[in-house]
XYZ file of C-alpha atoms in Angstrom:
734
model
C 66.257 -152.238 150.759
C 66.330 -154.891 153.510
C 69.258 -157.302 154.501
C 68.573 -161.059 154.524
C 68.251 -162.509 157.712
C 71.255 -164.437 158.375
C 69.520 -167.212 160.188
C 67.693 -168.251 157.126
C 69.153 -170.931 155.039
C 71.727 -171.705 157.855
C 71.485 -175.275 157.083
C 72.325 -174.814 153.525
C 74.994 -172.118 154.180
C 76.710 -174.478 156.523
C 76.273 -177.475 154.165
C 78.138 -175.186 151.352
C 80.980 -174.381 153.713
C 81.219 -178.308 154.426
C 81.315 -179.245 150.787
C 83.868 -176.453 150.077
C 86.384 -177.591 152.936
C 85.963 -181.068 151.958
C 85.857 -180.475 148.180
C 88.663 -183.001 147.104
C 87.128 -185.696 149.216
C 83.674 -184.956 147.569
C 84.930 -185.260 143.925
C 87.008 -188.492 144.482
C 84.041 -190.058 146.235
C 81.772 -189.211 143.143
C 84.307 -190.450 140.722
C 84.517 -194.011 142.703
C 80.819 -193.964 142.551
C 80.588 -193.038 138.729
C 82.995 -196.108 137.945
C 81.286 -198.422 140.386
C 77.653 -197.446 139.029
C 78.554 -198.169 135.346
C 80.413 -201.300 136.345
C 77.522 -202.797 138.266
C 74.586 -201.432 136.083
C 76.380 -202.837 132.739
C 77.401 -206.245 134.239
C 81.209 -205.619 134.372
C 81.641 -207.502 137.362
C 80.143 -210.494 136.235
C 76.744 -209.805 137.750
C 73.524 -209.582 135.410
C 73.163 -206.257 133.913
C 70.317 -203.884 133.992
C 69.535 -204.832 130.290
C 69.335 -208.658 130.917
C 66.588 -207.752 133.322
C 64.236 -205.677 131.549
C 60.982 -206.523 129.741
C 58.997 -204.950 127.045
C 55.395 -205.604 125.435
C 51.919 -204.872 125.746
C 51.217 -202.470 128.851
C 48.575 -204.254 130.678
C 46.169 -203.066 133.594
C 43.750 -204.918 135.817
C 40.641 -205.569 133.998
C 38.639 -207.915 131.738
C 41.521 -208.051 129.024
C 44.007 -209.064 131.962
C 41.662 -211.723 133.261
C 41.117 -213.032 129.881
C 45.021 -213.187 129.221
C 45.493 -215.139 132.458
C 42.660 -217.630 131.635
C 44.226 -217.938 128.171
C 47.786 -218.604 129.873
C 46.058 -221.424 132.077
C 44.848 -223.027 128.885
C 48.473 -223.076 127.441
C 47.649 -220.496 124.730
C 49.679 -217.417 125.460
C 51.757 -217.888 122.306
C 54.740 -216.096 124.322
C 57.237 -219.095 123.906
C 56.484 -220.014 120.355
C 59.218 -219.758 117.519
C 57.975 -220.102 113.816
C 59.348 -220.337 110.583
C 57.599 -219.576 107.377
C 58.772 -221.122 104.095
C 57.708 -219.896 100.575
C 58.309 -221.348 97.079
C 57.606 -224.919 98.094
C 55.716 -227.473 96.432
C 53.516 -228.968 99.207
C 52.474 -231.849 96.877
C 55.946 -233.047 96.559
C 56.590 -236.158 98.683
C 60.168 -235.203 99.377
C 58.688 -232.010 101.007
C 56.387 -233.893 103.371
C 59.300 -236.148 104.376
C 61.486 -233.414 105.040
C 59.021 -231.522 107.168
C 58.097 -234.443 108.900
C 61.642 -235.321 109.944
C 62.081 -231.747 110.961
C 59.177 -232.008 113.414
C 60.597 -235.175 114.929
C 64.002 -233.709 115.234
C 62.785 -230.576 116.789
C 60.798 -232.223 119.505
C 64.011 -234.342 120.346
C 65.659 -230.998 121.329
C 65.866 -230.311 125.094
C 63.333 -227.493 126.316
C 61.220 -227.911 123.061
C 57.569 -228.704 124.222
C 56.116 -229.429 120.760
C 56.458 -228.816 116.973
C 53.637 -228.441 114.399
C 53.535 -228.082 110.568
C 50.690 -228.954 108.156
C 52.509 -232.172 107.380
C 52.242 -233.675 110.728
C 48.535 -233.066 111.184
C 46.047 -235.845 110.396
C 45.095 -236.176 106.574
C 47.893 -233.944 105.439
C 48.344 -230.209 104.465
C 44.987 -230.049 102.675
C 42.813 -231.071 105.606
C 40.720 -228.267 107.295
C 42.886 -228.465 110.603
C 46.077 -227.991 108.695
C 45.087 -225.109 106.681
C 45.895 -222.540 109.390
C 49.617 -223.610 108.803
C 49.473 -223.032 105.251
C 49.981 -219.731 103.517
C 46.694 -217.898 102.900
C 45.191 -221.178 103.739
C 45.737 -222.321 99.985
C 48.012 -225.563 99.569
C 48.768 -224.256 96.142
C 50.384 -220.995 97.412
C 53.708 -222.616 97.999
C 53.945 -221.625 101.640
C 53.787 -223.195 105.157
C 54.737 -222.560 108.780
C 56.347 -224.696 111.345
C 55.484 -223.552 114.911
C 57.975 -224.571 117.694
C 56.599 -224.270 121.347
C 59.324 -224.278 124.153
C 58.664 -225.496 127.517
C 56.916 -222.670 129.429
C 59.215 -222.953 132.468
C 62.317 -222.342 130.660
C 64.982 -219.783 131.656
C 66.058 -217.106 128.995
C 69.473 -219.127 128.811
C 67.630 -222.315 128.318
C 65.459 -220.835 125.585
C 68.412 -219.073 123.866
C 70.255 -222.371 123.707
C 67.419 -224.411 122.524
C 66.592 -221.707 119.758
C 70.203 -222.176 118.393
C 69.459 -226.089 117.991
C 66.099 -225.296 116.502
C 67.699 -223.156 113.842
C 69.775 -225.759 112.735
C 66.941 -228.228 111.986
C 65.055 -225.315 110.345
C 67.990 -224.521 108.162
C 68.128 -228.007 106.923
C 64.147 -228.027 106.405
C 64.536 -225.015 104.323
C 67.343 -226.607 102.189
C 65.696 -229.753 101.773
C 62.132 -228.323 100.512
C 64.149 -225.959 98.101
C 62.334 -222.819 99.718
C 62.991 -219.553 98.267
C 61.956 -217.617 101.169
C 62.745 -218.294 105.009
C 61.403 -215.981 107.850
C 61.535 -216.670 111.420
C 60.138 -215.059 114.475
C 58.277 -215.012 117.722
C 57.016 -212.809 120.438
C 60.217 -213.228 122.515
C 62.217 -212.287 119.554
C 60.048 -209.058 119.060
C 60.446 -208.138 122.777
C 64.229 -208.777 122.550
C 64.527 -206.558 119.615
C 62.356 -203.608 121.274
C 64.605 -203.931 124.350
C 67.855 -204.038 122.319
C 66.422 -200.545 120.332
C 65.776 -199.185 123.753
C 69.583 -199.592 124.401
C 70.740 -198.386 121.205
C 68.367 -195.279 121.256
C 69.458 -194.540 124.770
C 73.043 -194.661 123.650
C 72.469 -192.624 120.734
C 70.543 -190.052 122.521
C 73.124 -189.892 125.350
C 75.989 -189.762 122.573
C 74.297 -186.812 121.182
C 73.102 -184.927 124.224
C 76.463 -184.962 126.223
C 78.785 -183.609 123.637
C 76.151 -180.996 122.105
C 75.257 -179.860 125.586
C 79.030 -179.575 126.516
C 79.352 -177.173 123.158
C 76.489 -175.165 124.216
C 77.657 -174.603 127.906
C 81.146 -173.752 126.500
C 79.328 -170.851 124.723
C 76.820 -170.117 127.878
C 79.923 -169.902 130.161
C 82.694 -168.695 127.929
C 85.080 -171.673 128.882
C 85.644 -175.421 128.928
C 86.027 -175.573 132.715
C 82.841 -174.212 133.646
C 81.039 -176.236 130.986
C 82.639 -179.519 132.188
C 81.176 -179.434 135.471
C 77.574 -179.788 134.632
C 78.633 -182.473 131.958
C 80.683 -184.360 134.664
C 77.328 -183.998 136.835
C 75.283 -185.369 134.148
C 77.849 -188.540 133.943
C 77.486 -189.080 137.428
C 73.653 -188.901 136.994
C 73.433 -191.731 134.552
C 75.863 -193.855 136.438
C 73.704 -193.314 139.616
C 70.461 -193.963 137.577
C 71.614 -196.955 136.136
C 72.634 -198.517 139.441
C 69.560 -197.623 141.079
C 67.297 -199.142 138.284
C 69.463 -202.320 138.541
C 68.455 -202.338 142.290
C 64.751 -201.502 141.498
C 64.606 -204.353 138.801
C 64.692 -206.961 141.640
C 61.537 -205.549 143.395
C 59.657 -204.114 140.326
C 59.098 -205.288 136.950
C 61.015 -202.621 134.821
C 59.743 -201.958 131.296
C 62.623 -201.466 128.895
C 61.356 -197.747 127.871
C 61.557 -196.809 131.569
C 65.408 -196.874 131.534
C 65.572 -194.226 128.858
C 62.696 -192.174 130.239
C 64.322 -191.670 133.904
C 68.063 -191.740 132.834
C 67.518 -188.938 130.387
C 65.446 -187.208 132.907
C 68.374 -187.364 135.476
C 70.872 -186.445 132.894
C 68.685 -183.241 131.822
C 67.935 -182.309 135.562
C 71.672 -182.688 136.297
C 72.697 -180.383 133.552
C 70.120 -177.840 134.358
C 70.884 -177.949 138.254
C 74.721 -177.765 137.442
C 74.337 -174.614 135.169
C 72.319 -173.067 137.933
C 74.883 -173.816 140.667
C 78.015 -172.887 138.654
C 76.136 -169.665 137.366
C 75.294 -168.626 140.981
C 78.982 -169.644 142.171
C 80.565 -167.152 139.794
C 78.219 -164.517 140.420
C 78.561 -164.754 144.207
C 82.210 -164.828 144.102
C 82.531 -161.855 141.745
C 80.103 -160.022 144.233
C 82.720 -160.889 147.072
C 85.842 -159.876 144.705
C 84.139 -156.631 143.716
C 86.666 -156.308 140.733
C 89.848 -157.527 142.456
C 92.219 -159.690 140.372
C 91.252 -163.300 140.403
C 94.706 -164.052 141.744
C 93.767 -162.462 145.057
C 91.001 -165.019 145.523
C 91.082 -166.316 149.140
C 89.991 -169.764 150.423
C 87.736 -167.966 152.758
C 85.977 -166.206 149.958
C 85.490 -169.365 147.921
C 84.032 -171.104 151.145
C 81.751 -167.914 151.528
C 80.610 -167.986 147.710
C 79.943 -171.702 148.033
C 77.892 -171.150 151.194
C 75.870 -168.248 149.445
C 75.378 -170.434 146.467
C 73.989 -173.124 148.452
C 71.778 -170.674 150.368
C 70.340 -169.316 147.305
C 71.032 -171.566 144.117
C 70.899 -174.592 146.490
C 67.312 -173.844 147.894
C 66.210 -173.390 144.259
C 67.519 -176.696 143.307
C 65.891 -178.349 146.361
C 62.415 -176.695 145.604
C 62.712 -177.645 141.996
C 63.739 -181.232 142.840
C 60.768 -181.750 145.235
C 58.231 -180.283 142.501
C 59.507 -182.837 139.797
C 59.548 -185.696 142.723
C 55.788 -184.520 143.452
C 54.726 -184.594 139.857
C 56.261 -188.002 139.384
C 55.229 -189.402 142.774
C 51.425 -188.565 141.731
C 51.583 -191.270 139.270
C 51.576 -193.809 141.948
C 48.107 -193.370 142.499
C 47.319 -195.006 139.296
C 47.042 -198.736 139.361
C 49.213 -199.263 136.182
C 52.663 -201.419 137.060
C 54.358 -199.572 134.062
C 53.385 -196.306 135.261
C 54.158 -196.906 138.984
C 57.484 -198.324 137.981
C 58.226 -195.087 136.074
C 57.092 -193.167 139.112
C 59.438 -194.890 141.670
C 62.489 -194.997 139.263
C 62.081 -191.431 138.366
C 61.794 -190.175 141.893
C 65.021 -192.144 142.604
C 66.514 -190.539 139.753
C 65.443 -186.816 140.812
C 67.223 -187.516 144.165
C 70.422 -188.577 142.322
C 70.306 -185.474 140.400
C 69.776 -183.313 143.584
C 72.614 -185.150 145.392
C 74.858 -184.434 142.454
C 73.818 -180.462 142.558
C 74.374 -180.198 146.190
C 77.784 -182.008 146.613
C 79.629 -182.819 143.295
C 78.814 -179.618 141.511
C 79.779 -177.037 144.347
C 82.848 -179.150 145.324
C 84.041 -178.817 141.516
C 83.404 -175.094 141.766
C 85.300 -174.793 144.968
C 88.314 -176.586 143.365
C 88.194 -174.633 140.139
C 87.062 -171.420 141.453
C 89.969 -169.297 140.016
C 89.678 -170.735 136.425
C 85.871 -170.182 136.449
C 86.624 -166.443 136.849
C 89.667 -166.248 134.440
C 87.856 -163.918 132.331
C 87.043 -161.252 134.929
C 85.727 -160.679 138.365
C 83.254 -157.798 137.372
C 79.522 -158.326 138.079
C 77.287 -158.753 135.096
C 74.878 -155.559 134.338
C 71.337 -155.360 135.297
C 70.560 -154.280 131.949
C 70.294 -156.625 128.912
C 67.933 -158.599 126.526
C 65.921 -160.040 129.101
C 65.362 -156.847 131.138
C 64.596 -154.871 127.934
C 62.086 -157.604 127.051
C 60.313 -157.460 130.305
C 60.138 -153.764 129.905
C 58.197 -154.192 126.580
C 55.743 -156.734 128.174
C 55.155 -154.161 131.082
C 54.261 -151.647 128.396
C 51.585 -154.004 126.911
C 50.826 -156.886 129.474
C 47.095 -157.155 128.221
C 48.105 -157.575 124.817
C 50.820 -160.090 125.391
C 48.332 -162.046 127.728
C 45.799 -162.137 124.979
C 47.989 -163.140 122.203
C 49.989 -165.928 123.962
C 47.071 -167.313 125.708
C 45.168 -167.622 122.541
C 47.896 -169.082 120.954
C 48.238 -171.797 123.385
C 44.551 -172.507 123.222
C 44.636 -172.942 119.584
C 47.604 -175.304 120.078
C 45.901 -177.252 122.645
C 42.658 -177.902 120.440
C 43.840 -181.239 118.689
C 44.041 -182.553 122.179
C 40.302 -182.817 122.017
C 40.397 -185.672 119.578
C 43.174 -187.659 121.120
C 43.083 -191.365 120.187
C 45.131 -193.846 122.437
C 46.846 -196.941 121.176
C 48.934 -199.746 122.499
C 51.215 -200.738 119.576
C 53.365 -203.928 119.302
C 55.435 -204.592 116.194
C 54.393 -200.953 115.127
C 56.777 -199.577 117.776
C 59.799 -200.390 115.515
C 60.657 -198.852 112.223
C 59.157 -199.976 108.876
C 61.630 -202.645 107.489
C 63.072 -203.853 110.797
C 63.073 -207.692 110.331
C 61.188 -208.339 113.379
C 58.240 -206.088 112.332
C 58.395 -207.550 108.670
C 58.053 -210.966 109.873
C 54.834 -209.959 112.153
C 53.443 -208.157 109.216
C 53.793 -210.950 106.656
C 52.987 -213.416 108.961
C 49.717 -211.736 110.154
C 48.938 -211.226 106.544
C 49.559 -214.951 105.334
C 48.543 -216.893 108.429
C 45.753 -215.158 110.154
C 44.460 -218.181 112.015
C 47.711 -218.913 113.225
C 48.958 -215.480 114.136
C 45.976 -214.716 116.176
C 42.752 -212.850 115.975
C 42.691 -209.177 116.486
C 39.882 -209.633 118.984
C 39.632 -212.737 120.983
C 36.961 -214.144 123.098
C 38.090 -216.527 126.007
C 35.642 -218.920 128.052
C 35.362 -222.009 129.945
C 32.030 -222.684 128.787
C 30.870 -225.743 126.815
C 32.236 -225.921 123.146
C 28.879 -226.456 121.519
C 27.391 -223.626 123.377
C 30.436 -221.475 122.389
C 30.158 -222.566 118.568
C 26.593 -221.687 118.710
C 27.008 -218.170 119.817
C 29.929 -217.746 117.394
C 27.763 -218.465 114.474
C 25.911 -215.142 115.217
C 29.083 -213.044 115.274
C 29.074 -212.180 111.780
C 26.322 -209.474 112.519
C 28.946 -207.470 114.894
C 30.305 -204.352 113.873
C 34.015 -204.500 112.480
C 33.997 -208.363 111.919
C 35.478 -209.480 108.672
C 35.555 -213.425 109.475
C 35.258 -215.471 112.523
C 37.680 -218.282 113.228
C 36.759 -221.777 114.330
C 36.313 -222.337 117.811
C 39.568 -223.528 119.398
C 39.968 -225.935 122.599
C 42.828 -225.487 124.795
C 43.869 -227.237 128.009
C 41.861 -227.276 131.335
C 38.395 -226.792 129.393
C 39.399 -223.375 127.925
C 38.123 -222.302 124.479
C 38.566 -219.344 122.357
C 36.606 -217.562 119.396
C 38.905 -215.702 117.246
C 37.399 -212.668 115.202
C 39.389 -211.087 112.355
C 38.818 -207.422 111.785
C 41.615 -206.678 109.538
C 42.983 -203.736 111.430
C 46.044 -205.292 113.375
C 43.795 -204.960 116.500
C 44.078 -201.171 117.399
C 41.665 -199.836 114.796
C 38.181 -198.551 114.674
C 36.726 -201.897 113.779
C 38.562 -203.713 116.641
C 37.480 -200.924 119.009
C 33.746 -200.819 117.696
C 33.680 -204.878 117.994
C 35.139 -204.639 121.626
C 32.406 -202.160 122.600
C 29.694 -204.303 121.243
C 30.934 -207.448 123.019
C 31.318 -205.677 126.350
C 27.793 -204.107 126.090
C 25.887 -207.104 124.397
C 27.684 -210.020 126.396
C 27.805 -213.599 125.545
C 25.071 -215.831 127.276
C 28.155 -217.364 129.149
C 30.952 -216.052 131.419
C 33.680 -214.913 128.829
C 36.573 -212.407 128.581
C 37.249 -210.052 125.614
C 41.025 -210.084 124.878
C 43.137 -208.263 122.672
C 44.948 -204.615 122.119
C 41.696 -202.735 121.816
C 40.276 -204.474 124.920
C 43.309 -203.303 126.606
C 43.162 -199.772 125.644
C 39.656 -199.837 127.061
C 40.872 -201.067 130.359
C 43.846 -198.513 130.425
C 41.481 -195.709 129.800
C 39.136 -196.780 132.437
C 41.909 -197.156 134.940
C 43.245 -193.737 134.303
C 39.617 -192.155 134.330
C 39.068 -193.754 137.841
C 42.098 -192.736 139.392
C 43.626 -189.545 137.569
C 41.854 -187.349 139.727
C 43.021 -188.409 142.903
C 46.803 -188.018 141.127
C 46.066 -184.589 139.839
C 44.594 -183.558 143.221
C 47.648 -184.653 145.131
C 50.062 -182.881 142.731
C 48.082 -179.907 142.606
C 47.681 -179.509 146.415
C 51.409 -180.404 147.108
C 52.408 -177.679 144.692
C 50.263 -175.062 145.917
C 51.649 -175.807 149.370
C 55.286 -175.765 148.112
C 55.058 -172.456 146.026
C 53.061 -171.006 148.920
C 56.086 -171.784 151.396
C 58.352 -170.324 148.841
C 56.384 -167.049 147.853
C 54.175 -166.371 150.812
C 51.208 -165.742 148.021
C 48.343 -167.739 147.200
C 47.941 -165.944 143.808
C 51.189 -166.732 142.475
C 50.916 -170.657 142.959
C 47.296 -170.560 141.368
C 48.456 -168.539 138.552
C 51.617 -171.076 138.062
C 48.877 -174.078 137.653
C 46.876 -172.376 135.133
C 49.790 -171.559 133.235
C 51.133 -174.859 133.264
C 47.859 -176.419 132.152
C 47.885 -173.951 129.185
C 51.488 -174.848 128.354
C 50.969 -178.798 128.510
C 47.895 -178.757 126.840
C 49.500 -176.739 123.804
C 52.236 -179.230 123.957
C 50.264 -182.396 123.685
C 48.003 -180.859 121.064
C 50.990 -180.304 118.760
C 51.854 -183.784 119.425
C 48.356 -185.272 118.491
C 49.032 -183.163 115.295
C 52.212 -184.650 114.554
C 51.799 -188.255 115.466
C 48.034 -188.985 115.080
C 47.534 -186.963 112.157
C 50.705 -187.962 110.546
C 52.465 -184.541 109.835
C 56.166 -184.274 109.758
C 56.677 -188.096 109.092
C 59.558 -187.617 106.595
C 61.207 -185.166 108.899
C 61.051 -187.139 111.812
C 61.295 -190.717 110.363
C 58.264 -192.388 111.642
C 54.987 -193.964 110.323
C 51.745 -192.740 112.082
C 49.476 -195.414 113.609
C 46.550 -192.896 113.616
C 46.799 -192.840 117.376
C 49.329 -191.751 120.117
C 50.648 -194.451 122.525
C 48.518 -194.664 125.584
C 51.267 -193.950 128.067
C 52.459 -190.677 126.346
C 49.850 -188.320 127.808
C 50.476 -189.359 131.316
C 54.199 -189.311 131.167
C 54.138 -186.075 129.299
C 51.760 -184.438 131.768
C 53.947 -185.817 134.821
C 57.377 -184.839 133.280
C 56.201 -181.825 131.663
C 54.515 -180.522 134.789
C 57.453 -181.155 136.843
C 59.706 -179.416 134.286
C 57.492 -176.504 133.984
C 57.736 -175.898 137.732
C 61.272 -176.321 137.543
C 61.497 -173.204 135.419
C 58.932 -171.775 137.373
C 61.058 -172.183 140.544
C 64.160 -170.627 138.680
C 62.388 -167.436 137.767
C 60.214 -167.053 140.822
C 63.137 -167.859 143.437
C 64.919 -164.735 141.751
C 61.756 -162.564 141.831
C 60.951 -163.388 145.247
C 64.567 -162.763 146.515
C 64.526 -159.405 145.054
C 61.109 -158.612 146.366
C 62.109 -159.557 149.724
C 65.301 -157.118 149.521
C 62.687 -154.390 149.139
C 62.124 -153.796 145.184
C 58.728 -153.043 143.990
C 56.804 -156.061 141.962
C 57.768 -154.303 138.451
C 61.474 -153.901 139.301
C 61.745 -157.324 141.006
C 60.152 -158.993 137.871
C 62.510 -156.873 135.715
C 65.616 -157.828 137.537
C 64.709 -161.380 138.170
C 64.029 -162.115 134.455
C 67.321 -160.379 133.675
C 69.170 -162.360 136.007
C 67.352 -165.608 135.544
C 66.318 -165.544 131.920
C 69.797 -166.619 130.609
C 69.745 -169.281 132.963
C 66.328 -170.597 132.153
C 66.680 -170.259 128.248
C 70.062 -171.946 128.454
C 68.679 -174.663 130.886
C 65.760 -175.236 128.460
C 68.157 -175.348 125.306
C 69.969 -177.975 126.997
C 66.987 -179.981 128.071
C 65.644 -179.708 124.563
C 69.041 -181.341 123.319
C 68.695 -183.999 125.820
C 65.104 -184.928 125.060
C 65.759 -184.416 121.155
C 67.715 -187.703 121.757
C 64.558 -189.454 122.343
C 63.162 -187.905 118.763
C 66.306 -189.052 117.037
C 65.699 -192.537 118.025
C 63.855 -195.383 116.137
C 61.275 -196.723 118.667
C 58.005 -194.981 118.379
C 57.159 -194.650 121.667
C 60.447 -192.778 122.515
C 60.158 -190.717 119.682
C 56.613 -189.638 120.758
C 57.904 -189.089 124.197
C 60.896 -187.007 123.074
C 59.030 -184.691 120.618
C 56.236 -184.072 123.213
C 58.728 -183.135 125.951
C 60.734 -180.987 123.562
C 57.761 -179.222 122.740
C 56.621 -178.665 126.232
C 59.987 -177.332 127.261
C 60.253 -175.126 124.303
C 56.834 -173.608 124.977
C 57.146 -173.096 128.666
C 60.483 -171.535 128.606
C 59.482 -169.021 125.743
C 55.944 -168.315 125.553
C 55.156 -168.817 129.163
C 58.194 -168.047 131.279
C 59.421 -165.019 129.058
C 55.995 -163.463 128.303
C 53.120 -164.823 130.198
C 54.602 -164.788 133.810
C 55.955 -161.462 133.393
C 52.643 -159.984 131.690
C 50.354 -161.444 134.345
C 52.964 -160.400 137.167
C 52.763 -156.838 135.787
C 49.103 -156.666 135.705
C 48.640 -157.912 139.322
C 51.208 -155.842 140.660
C 51.074 -155.863 144.713
C 48.285 -158.373 144.428
C 50.721 -161.006 143.279
C 51.750 -161.153 146.925
C 48.269 -161.216 148.495
C 47.601 -164.071 151.148
C 44.798 -164.153 153.674
C 46.003 -162.890 156.988
C 46.034 -166.251 158.675
C 48.140 -167.651 155.732
C 50.362 -164.792 156.114
C 50.991 -165.445 159.520
C 51.786 -168.974 158.907
C 54.182 -168.064 156.268
C 55.845 -165.806 158.592
C 56.297 -168.839 160.911
C 56.990 -171.526 158.513
C 57.761 -169.945 155.244
C 61.177 -170.657 153.438
C 62.693 -167.293 152.513
C 66.240 -165.709 152.090
């Protein structure tokens, strides 16, 4: 057996000693950082809070849909700054109703920051005229319902619009009372966006409220004590504070979607718990090895410093490798020209760096300060025989059977991915029964001409030419009806086409394909959710291979520097593909096919949100490599000490198996907070990542990795001679 070269890892060893020597100062510094981070991010110092600077809505990319939306905005038809009231149970033929509605419009337009107000009673010829019917429930004056649409000035600030909305509601209250309405609903796109942002905040608080205490209880069981369990949890709190503060800073240079906050803060929370678990476990192991069974009361300061140095040299190196792999997988998303995805990428990398800083400073400092309490149950080293070593021996005896069964199972689980259908939901993101969703569903059903068509054609062509072309649209696939051509400002006109599927179903998709293939005889843009989905998929298809190539290349290089092998990195990538494919396949089976709706409390839209596959692949790949690094670092360490491959795998699995399964369980708990939320996109993300982590930490790391390493034997460590020389010079070893 060889002795590790003391020159290797000198930097991390020195760092560990420095942290142990200045442990109190490090902890105090982090406590100040935690308080300041939460105060700044939540607006406790009088500055805008992070949640005040978030946005949410349809995720758009460059393409025809966005060009059409820009043209629509030029014509004043974006609809974002509108606020609508719908009344039912009203007699539209009653003169008193007409008077009240007319007075309401006059009072509404007199409010500061209101640009206009319209209902059927201020349209020439009254509510029975063709121009007014779009403001009437079901287009039928006998239906007893009508809408009043208030448009705010487009240059309003959020505060201006909020203040104006309060005054508008007073007028609308009066209108409802004077007309004798039995039903009164109000809403708008801004209100919907605000509700989604609020739901993100609620789901995030709920998820963290579940994750932290449950994780703490699990770690109490894992470590056998409250002190050791508390260290990673304190690190997780620090990561949340740092994540929120960094996101606030990024919000000044990037447009941050509300869902970005939950995604990256929960990632930081999970990584900090994982890294804290690894560092605390390794510190106890190193300190026990130094004490060799001596009473814990005899622990010296030098031994604590030596244990901290060794922990940073070994577990610290693993954490650095892990953080780099996760950061690489997230950085690969920068290649995609999608603002939302790029924001996730930048924010995610920043949070990974915070988790790394916590693991290399706060956690070892806490270990140094609480060294004696960490070993209060004894200083004897753990045995190298246990559940995981016995599992490895079973796998060694029948590796081919394990490879065949596990690989076959993963392929079967991945098959639903072949029929993956993407969507971009709006109100459907909120649970059924949410007032904002109810308003939009009822509004679209009762006022289809006012709510907007599922597919919209936007153009600056002459109106007569547009009308002539629109008269032929009834022959297109998916068309239920065609709205009258609407003229806006600056020569912009629109043709609304109703498909009856809320804009994301098969009819809308078929119509968009038809309109983009057989185009109008004039310049026009096809706009709508289905059109946006087409552009999203095209953008991803165009740039995805660059992202995949960069991530794969960087990962191969990183794992080669760690192992000195070209076989192990390639094998790791293949197994990650199988693992992530299986997780995505089950996600499709659940959310696209509508299984487990009652258990998970969601209503299927018949598709998966378009950002989910990208985020699951990026986050899942990073976390899969995280556990790969945890396991490989132990196996490589043992192999470099002279153990043969089979023994190194057996001992490596025994010494890291408990850490990997515990870390995976804790990460599952963290991401289960997403699954417990109400926002559909967050629920899909949570379930998909829970599946990815569970599959990877059990089927892949515990079975497939030892089985393939057993079959390959010494070939695991093969590399061409030039690369071996390169690794001898530049490789990162123990």
